[in-house]
Coordinates of C-alpha atoms and ligand atoms in Angstrom, one line a residue:
M228 CA -61.3 46.4 -54.1
P229 CA -58.1 48.5 -53.8
D230 CA -55.1 46.6 -55.0
R231 CA -52.9 47.2 -52.0
P232 CA -49.3 45.8 -51.8
F233 CA -48.6 43.3 -49.0
Q234 CA -46.6 46.0 -47.1
Y235 CA -50.1 47.3 -46.2
L236 CA -50.2 44.6 -43.5
L237 CA -47.3 46.3 -41.8
H238 CA -49.1 49.6 -41.4
P239 CA -50.3 49.9 -37.8
L240 CA -54.0 50.0 -37.2
P241 CA -55.0 53.0 -35.1
L242 CA -57.1 52.4 -32.0
T243 CA -59.7 55.0 -30.9
G244 CA -58.4 56.6 -27.7
G245 CA -54.8 56.3 -28.7
G246 CA -52.2 53.7 -29.7
T247 CA -52.0 51.3 -32.6
V248 CA -52.0 47.6 -33.0
S249 CA -50.6 45.3 -35.7
R250 CA -52.8 44.3 -38.6
I251 CA -51.4 40.8 -38.1
M252 CA -53.5 39.9 -35.1
P253 CA -53.3 37.0 -32.7
G254 CA -56.6 35.2 -32.4
P255 CA -57.8 34.8 -28.8
M256 CA -57.6 31.2 -27.5
E257 CA -59.4 30.3 -24.3
G258 CA -57.6 27.5 -22.4
I259 CA -54.4 28.1 -24.3
M260 CA -53.5 31.7 -23.4
H261 CA -52.6 30.9 -19.7
P262 CA -49.7 32.6 -17.9
L263 CA -47.1 30.1 -19.2
F264 CA -48.1 30.6 -22.8
C265 CA -48.2 34.4 -22.5
K266 CA -44.8 34.5 -20.9
A267 CA -43.2 32.3 -23.6
V268 CA -44.8 34.3 -26.4
S269 CA -43.6 37.6 -25.0
E270 CA -40.0 36.4 -24.2
L271 CA -39.7 35.2 -27.8
G272 CA -41.3 38.4 -29.1
L273 CA -43.8 36.4 -31.2
I274 CA -46.7 38.9 -31.3
D275 CA -47.2 42.7 -30.8
F276 CA -50.4 42.9 -28.7
W277 CA -53.0 40.6 -27.2
I278 CA -56.7 40.1 -27.6
T279 CA -57.6 38.1 -24.5
P280 CA -59.8 35.0 -24.6
F281 CA -63.4 35.8 -23.7
L282 CA -64.4 36.7 -20.2
R283 CA -68.0 35.7 -19.8
I284 CA -70.2 38.3 -18.1
S285 CA -73.4 36.6 -17.1
T286 CA -75.0 37.6 -13.8
D287 CA -72.8 40.2 -12.4
V288 CA -69.6 42.3 -13.1
P289 CA -66.8 40.6 -11.2
R290 CA -64.9 42.6 -8.6
D291 CA -61.8 44.7 -9.8
S292 CA -59.5 42.1 -8.1
R293 CA -60.9 39.4 -10.4
L294 CA -60.7 41.6 -13.5
R295 CA -57.1 42.5 -12.7
H296 CA -56.3 38.8 -12.2
F297 CA -57.9 38.0 -15.6
I298 CA -55.7 40.5 -17.4
L299 CA -52.5 40.0 -15.4
P300 CA -50.9 37.3 -17.6
F301 CA -51.3 39.7 -20.6
T302 CA -50.5 43.0 -19.0
E303 CA -47.4 41.7 -17.4
T304 CA -45.9 41.0 -20.8
G305 CA -45.9 44.8 -21.3
L306 CA -47.8 44.5 -24.6
P307 CA -51.1 46.4 -25.3
V308 CA -54.2 44.3 -24.3
I309 CA -57.6 44.3 -25.8
V310 CA -60.1 42.5 -23.5
Q311 CA -62.7 40.3 -25.1
L312 CA -66.0 40.2 -23.3
M313 CA -68.9 37.8 -23.9
G314 CA -72.5 37.8 -22.7
N315 CA -76.0 38.8 -23.7
N316 CA -76.8 41.5 -21.1
P317 CA -76.0 44.9 -22.6
E318 CA -75.9 46.8 -19.2
L319 CA -73.6 44.3 -17.5
I320 CA -71.2 44.1 -20.5
A321 CA -71.1 47.9 -20.7
A322 CA -70.3 48.1 -17.0
A323 CA -67.5 45.5 -17.3
A324 CA -66.1 47.3 -20.3
A325 CA -66.0 50.6 -18.4
R326 CA -64.2 49.0 -15.4
F327 CA -61.6 47.4 -17.7
R328 CA -61.0 50.7 -19.3
K329 CA -60.2 52.2 -15.9
L330 CA -57.7 49.3 -15.3
G331 CA -55.7 50.6 -18.3
V332 CA -56.5 48.2 -21.2
A333 CA -56.2 49.3 -24.8
G334 CA -59.7 48.4 -25.9
I335 CA -62.7 46.1 -25.7
N336 CA -63.6 43.3 -28.2
L337 CA -67.0 41.7 -28.1
N338 CA -67.4 38.0 -28.8
F339 CA -70.3 37.1 -31.1
A340 CA -68.5 34.1 -32.5
C341 CA -68.0 31.3 -30.0
P342 CA -69.6 28.1 -31.2
S343 CA -69.2 26.0 -28.0
K344 CA -72.4 24.1 -27.0
Q345 CA -72.3 25.5 -23.5
V346 CA -71.9 29.1 -24.6
I347 CA -74.6 28.7 -27.3
S348 CA -77.1 27.2 -24.8
S349 CA -76.6 30.2 -22.5
G350 CA -77.5 32.6 -25.3
A351 CA -74.1 34.1 -25.6
G352 CA -71.2 34.1 -28.2
G353 CA -72.2 32.9 -31.6
S354 CA -75.8 32.4 -30.6
L355 CA -76.2 36.2 -30.7
L356 CA -75.7 36.1 -34.5
R357 CA -79.4 35.1 -34.5
K358 CA -80.3 38.3 -32.7
P359 CA -78.5 41.1 -34.5
E360 CA -80.7 43.7 -32.8
L361 CA -79.4 42.6 -29.4
M362 CA -75.9 42.6 -30.8
R363 CA -76.4 46.2 -31.8
Q364 CA -77.7 47.1 -28.3
I365 CA -74.7 45.5 -26.7
I366 CA -72.3 47.4 -29.0
E367 CA -74.1 50.7 -28.5
Q368 CA -74.3 50.4 -24.7
V369 CA -70.6 49.6 -24.5
A370 CA -69.8 52.5 -26.8
S371 CA -71.8 54.9 -24.7
A372 CA -70.3 53.6 -21.4
C373 CA -66.8 54.0 -23.0
P374 CA -66.8 57.1 -25.2
G375 CA -63.7 57.7 -27.2
F376 CA -62.4 54.2 -26.5
S377 CA -61.4 51.3 -28.8
L378 CA -64.3 48.9 -29.5
S379 CA -64.2 46.0 -31.9
V380 CA -66.2 42.8 -32.5
K381 CA -65.4 39.2 -33.4
L382 CA -68.0 37.4 -35.6
R383 CA -68.6 34.3 -37.7
T384 CA -70.3 34.7 -41.0
G385 CA -73.6 33.4 -39.8
Y386 CA -75.3 31.0 -37.4
D387 CA -76.8 28.4 -39.8
D388 CA -75.7 29.8 -43.1
S389 CA -73.3 32.5 -44.4
A390 CA -76.2 34.0 -46.3
E391 CA -77.1 35.5 -42.9
M392 CA -74.1 37.8 -43.1
E393 CA -75.8 40.6 -45.0
R394 CA -78.6 40.8 -42.5
I395 CA -76.3 40.5 -39.5
L396 CA -73.9 43.3 -40.6
E397 CA -76.7 45.6 -41.7
R398 CA -78.7 45.3 -38.4
A399 CA -75.8 44.9 -35.9
V400 CA -73.0 47.2 -37.1
S401 CA -74.1 49.5 -39.9
G402 CA -73.4 53.1 -38.9
V403 CA -71.6 52.0 -35.7
K404 CA -68.1 53.2 -35.0
L405 CA -65.9 50.2 -34.6
D406 CA -62.1 50.0 -34.8
F407 CA -62.3 46.6 -36.6
I408 CA -64.4 43.6 -37.2
A409 CA -62.6 40.3 -36.9
M410 CA -64.5 37.8 -39.1
H411 CA -63.9 34.0 -38.9
F412 CA -65.2 32.8 -42.2
R413 CA -67.1 29.8 -40.9
T414 CA -70.6 29.8 -39.6
V415 CA -71.4 28.7 -36.0
K416 CA -72.9 25.4 -37.3
E417 CA -69.8 24.7 -39.3
M418 CA -67.7 24.7 -36.1
Y419 CA -64.2 23.9 -37.6
R420 CA -65.3 22.0 -40.6
K421 CA -63.6 22.5 -43.9
T422 CA -65.2 25.0 -46.3
D423 CA -63.9 26.1 -49.7
Q424 CA -65.9 29.4 -49.5
G425 CA -63.6 31.2 -47.1
F426 CA -62.2 33.8 -49.4
E427 CA -65.6 34.4 -51.1
R428 CA -67.3 35.0 -47.7
I429 CA -64.5 37.4 -46.6
V430 CA -64.8 39.3 -49.9
R431 CA -68.5 39.9 -49.1
A432 CA -67.7 40.8 -45.5
V433 CA -65.1 43.4 -46.6
K434 CA -67.8 45.0 -48.8
L435 CA -70.4 44.9 -46.1
A436 CA -68.1 46.4 -43.5
G437 CA -67.6 49.5 -45.6
D438 CA -65.3 51.9 -43.7
I439 CA -64.7 49.5 -40.8
P440 CA -61.5 47.6 -41.2
L441 CA -62.3 43.9 -41.8
I442 CA -59.8 41.5 -40.3
A443 CA -59.9 38.1 -42.0
N444 CA -59.7 35.0 -39.8
G445 CA -59.7 31.3 -40.6
D446 CA -57.1 28.6 -41.6
I447 CA -54.1 30.9 -42.0
F448 CA -51.2 28.5 -41.3
S449 CA -48.4 30.0 -43.4
A450 CA -47.2 33.3 -44.7
E451 CA -48.5 32.2 -48.1
D452 CA -52.0 31.6 -46.6
A453 CA -51.8 35.1 -45.2
T454 CA -50.8 36.8 -48.4
A455 CA -53.3 34.7 -50.4
M456 CA -56.1 35.8 -48.1
F457 CA -55.0 39.5 -48.3
R458 CA -54.7 39.4 -52.1
A459 CA -58.0 37.5 -52.7
T460 CA -60.2 39.6 -50.3
G461 CA -58.8 43.1 -49.9
C462 CA -59.1 42.6 -46.1
A463 CA -57.6 45.3 -43.8
G464 CA -55.6 42.7 -41.8
I465 CA -55.5 39.1 -40.8
M466 CA -56.0 37.1 -37.5
I467 CA -54.2 33.9 -36.8
A468 CA -55.1 31.5 -33.9
R469 CA -54.2 27.8 -34.4
G470 CA -51.5 28.8 -36.9
L471 CA -49.6 30.4 -34.0
L472 CA -49.5 27.0 -32.3
K473 CA -48.5 25.0 -35.4
N474 CA -45.9 27.7 -36.2
P475 CA -45.3 30.0 -33.3
F476 CA -43.1 32.3 -35.4
L477 CA -45.9 32.7 -38.0
S478 CA -46.7 36.3 -37.2
R479 CA -43.0 37.1 -37.7
H480 CA -42.8 35.1 -40.9
I481 CA -45.8 37.0 -42.3
R482 CA -44.1 40.3 -41.4
Q483 CA -41.0 39.2 -43.1
T484 CA -42.9 38.1 -46.2
C485 CA -44.6 41.5 -46.3
G486 CA -41.2 43.2 -46.4
D487 CA -40.3 43.9 -42.8
A488 CA -36.5 43.8 -42.9
D489 CA -36.0 44.3 -39.1
I490 CA -38.1 41.4 -37.9
R491 CA -36.6 38.6 -35.7
T492 CA -37.5 35.2 -37.0
T493 CA -36.0 31.8 -37.3
T494 CA -35.0 29.3 -39.9
G495 CA -35.3 26.4 -37.3
D496 CA -38.5 24.6 -36.3
G497 CA -40.5 27.2 -34.4
R498 CA -42.4 24.6 -32.4
T499 CA -39.2 23.1 -31.0
I500 CA -37.9 26.6 -30.0
F501 CA -41.3 27.5 -28.5
F502 CA -41.8 24.3 -26.6
N503 CA -38.2 24.5 -25.2
K504 CA -38.9 28.0 -24.1
L505 CA -42.1 26.8 -22.3
L506 CA -40.0 24.2 -20.5
D507 CA -37.3 26.7 -19.6
I508 CA -39.9 29.0 -18.0
A509 CA -41.5 26.1 -16.1
R510 CA -38.0 25.1 -14.8
R511 CA -37.3 28.6 -13.6
D512 CA -40.5 28.7 -11.5
P513 CA -42.3 25.3 -11.5
G514 CA -44.6 26.4 -8.7
K515 CA -46.1 29.0 -10.9
Y516 CA -45.7 27.5 -14.4
W517 CA -45.5 23.7 -14.3
S518 CA -48.7 22.0 -15.3
R519 CA -48.5 18.7 -17.1
P520 CA -52.1 19.0 -18.6
Q521 CA -51.1 22.5 -20.0
F522 CA -48.0 21.1 -21.6
M523 CA -49.8 18.1 -23.1
E524 CA -52.6 20.3 -24.4
L525 CA -50.1 22.6 -26.1
A526 CA -48.2 19.7 -27.5
N527 CA -51.4 18.3 -28.9
Y528 CA -52.2 21.5 -30.7
M529 CA -48.6 22.0 -31.9
W530 CA -47.8 18.5 -33.1
G531 CA -51.0 16.5 -32.9
S532 CA -51.5 13.4 -30.7
S533 CA -50.2 11.0 -33.4
H534 CA -46.8 12.7 -33.7
P535 CA -43.9 10.6 -32.2
C536 CA -42.9 13.4 -29.8
F537 CA -46.3 13.4 -28.2
E538 CA -45.8 9.7 -27.5
V539 CA -42.5 10.5 -25.8
F540 CA -44.1 13.2 -23.6
K541 CA -46.7 10.8 -22.5
Q542 CA -44.0 8.4 -21.2
L543 CA -42.0 11.0 -19.2
S544 CA -42.4 11.4 -15.5
D545 CA -43.0 15.0 -14.3
K546 CA -39.4 15.2 -13.2
E547 CA -38.1 13.9 -16.6
F548 CA -40.5 16.2 -18.5
L549 CA -39.2 19.3 -16.7
S550 CA -35.6 18.5 -17.5
Y551 CA -36.4 17.5 -21.1
S552 CA -35.4 19.3 -24.2
V553 CA -37.1 18.8 -27.5
V554 CA -34.7 18.1 -30.4
E555 CA -35.6 19.4 -33.8
Q556 CA -37.3 16.6 -35.8
Ligands
FMN796 C1 -58.4 26.5 -28.2 C2 -59.1 27.6 -28.9 C3 -59.7 28.6 -28.1 C4 -60.4 29.7 -28.6 N1 -60.9 30.6 -27.8 C5 -61.4 31.8 -28.4 C6 -61.9 32.9 -27.6 O1 -61.7 32.9 -26.3 N2 -62.4 33.9 -28.2 C7 -62.6 34.0 -29.6 O2 -63.1 35.0 -30.1 N3 -62.2 33.0 -30.3 C8 -61.6 31.9 -29.8 N4 -61.1 30.9 -30.6 C9 -61.3 31.0 -32.1 C10 -60.0 31.6 -32.7 O3 -59.7 32.8 -32.2 C11 -60.2 31.7 -34.2 O4 -61.3 32.5 -34.5 C12 -60.5 30.3 -34.9 O5 -59.6 29.3 -34.3 C13 -60.2 30.4 -36.4 O6 -58.9 30.8 -36.7 P1 -57.7 29.9 -37.0 O7 -58.1 29.1 -38.2 O8 -56.6 30.8 -37.3 O9 -57.5 29.0 -35.8 C14 -60.5 29.8 -30.0 C15 -59.9 28.8 -30.8 C16 -59.2 27.7 -30.3 C17 -58.6 26.7 -31.2

């Protein structure tokens, strides 16, 4: 494993077809990355590009108007957008990818990781880890429908067991041209359970990925977690999902820790700043952005439902909530 300095994480990752993205990647989050979230993140400059949550392609390719609607919250931030597609029909996914390419996105990411029961029972997401030959067909069809375009995948280390990783990577991606593999170190069966094998699994994944940049994902909640993952595994980048909710300035903190002297960050509580930004946006245009369930769900991810501020939010009327300001705890 090359002993690279942390500054390596600041080197942009080139995308096939042009452009670059950060090696400190935002993890896609379905149900969280709605227009309000995207606007707040971009107004505060918290990330550099998007990987959208999955768009499920099952029986047909949606019309262009629906595809445009799907990417709008992301494209209107002005940041590059990689669209994540999920499904098990190679022709349909390839057709959807080609249509998104025409709409001007920066690349396509294929979801072979989602562990949700509903997704698994439909034979998509993480269930495809049991069918690496079909994964390969999907990857190859998308690549041939979108030549010279950025293509990447998101995986877990196995379905039942991480020992499957060797077989999966050998059969699904060896010899394939991908811009990166984002690897969540858990298996599908593990869902979000704790494992102490994260680093060891990512080390194996980095080796198996060969020339394809391996982006490590899982349980990165601080800049120290990020640099520990990088140091222990030799990964080519990191991806943070829940960490961005617990600490919205995390990507900025990581950049700073890696030596980026120009980065905007904060010494205050990032959650407070972010939540107040969400409220500010909702106040400016409540018709478009105010949704109590969305605020409660974000608060739940950010502070947890046992935190005193969550209790306060529960007691507020909609009107009180909209004029509320969180005070740093
Ligand atoms: C609410 C939520 C929604 C998610 N939606 C997606 C998704 O649409 N596509 C995907 O590839 N991963 C999705 N994930 C998984 C994350 O991107 C990430 O792989 C996982 O949470 C592990 O990283 P973390 O420990 O940094 O959170 C989701 C995770 C959460 C918590």
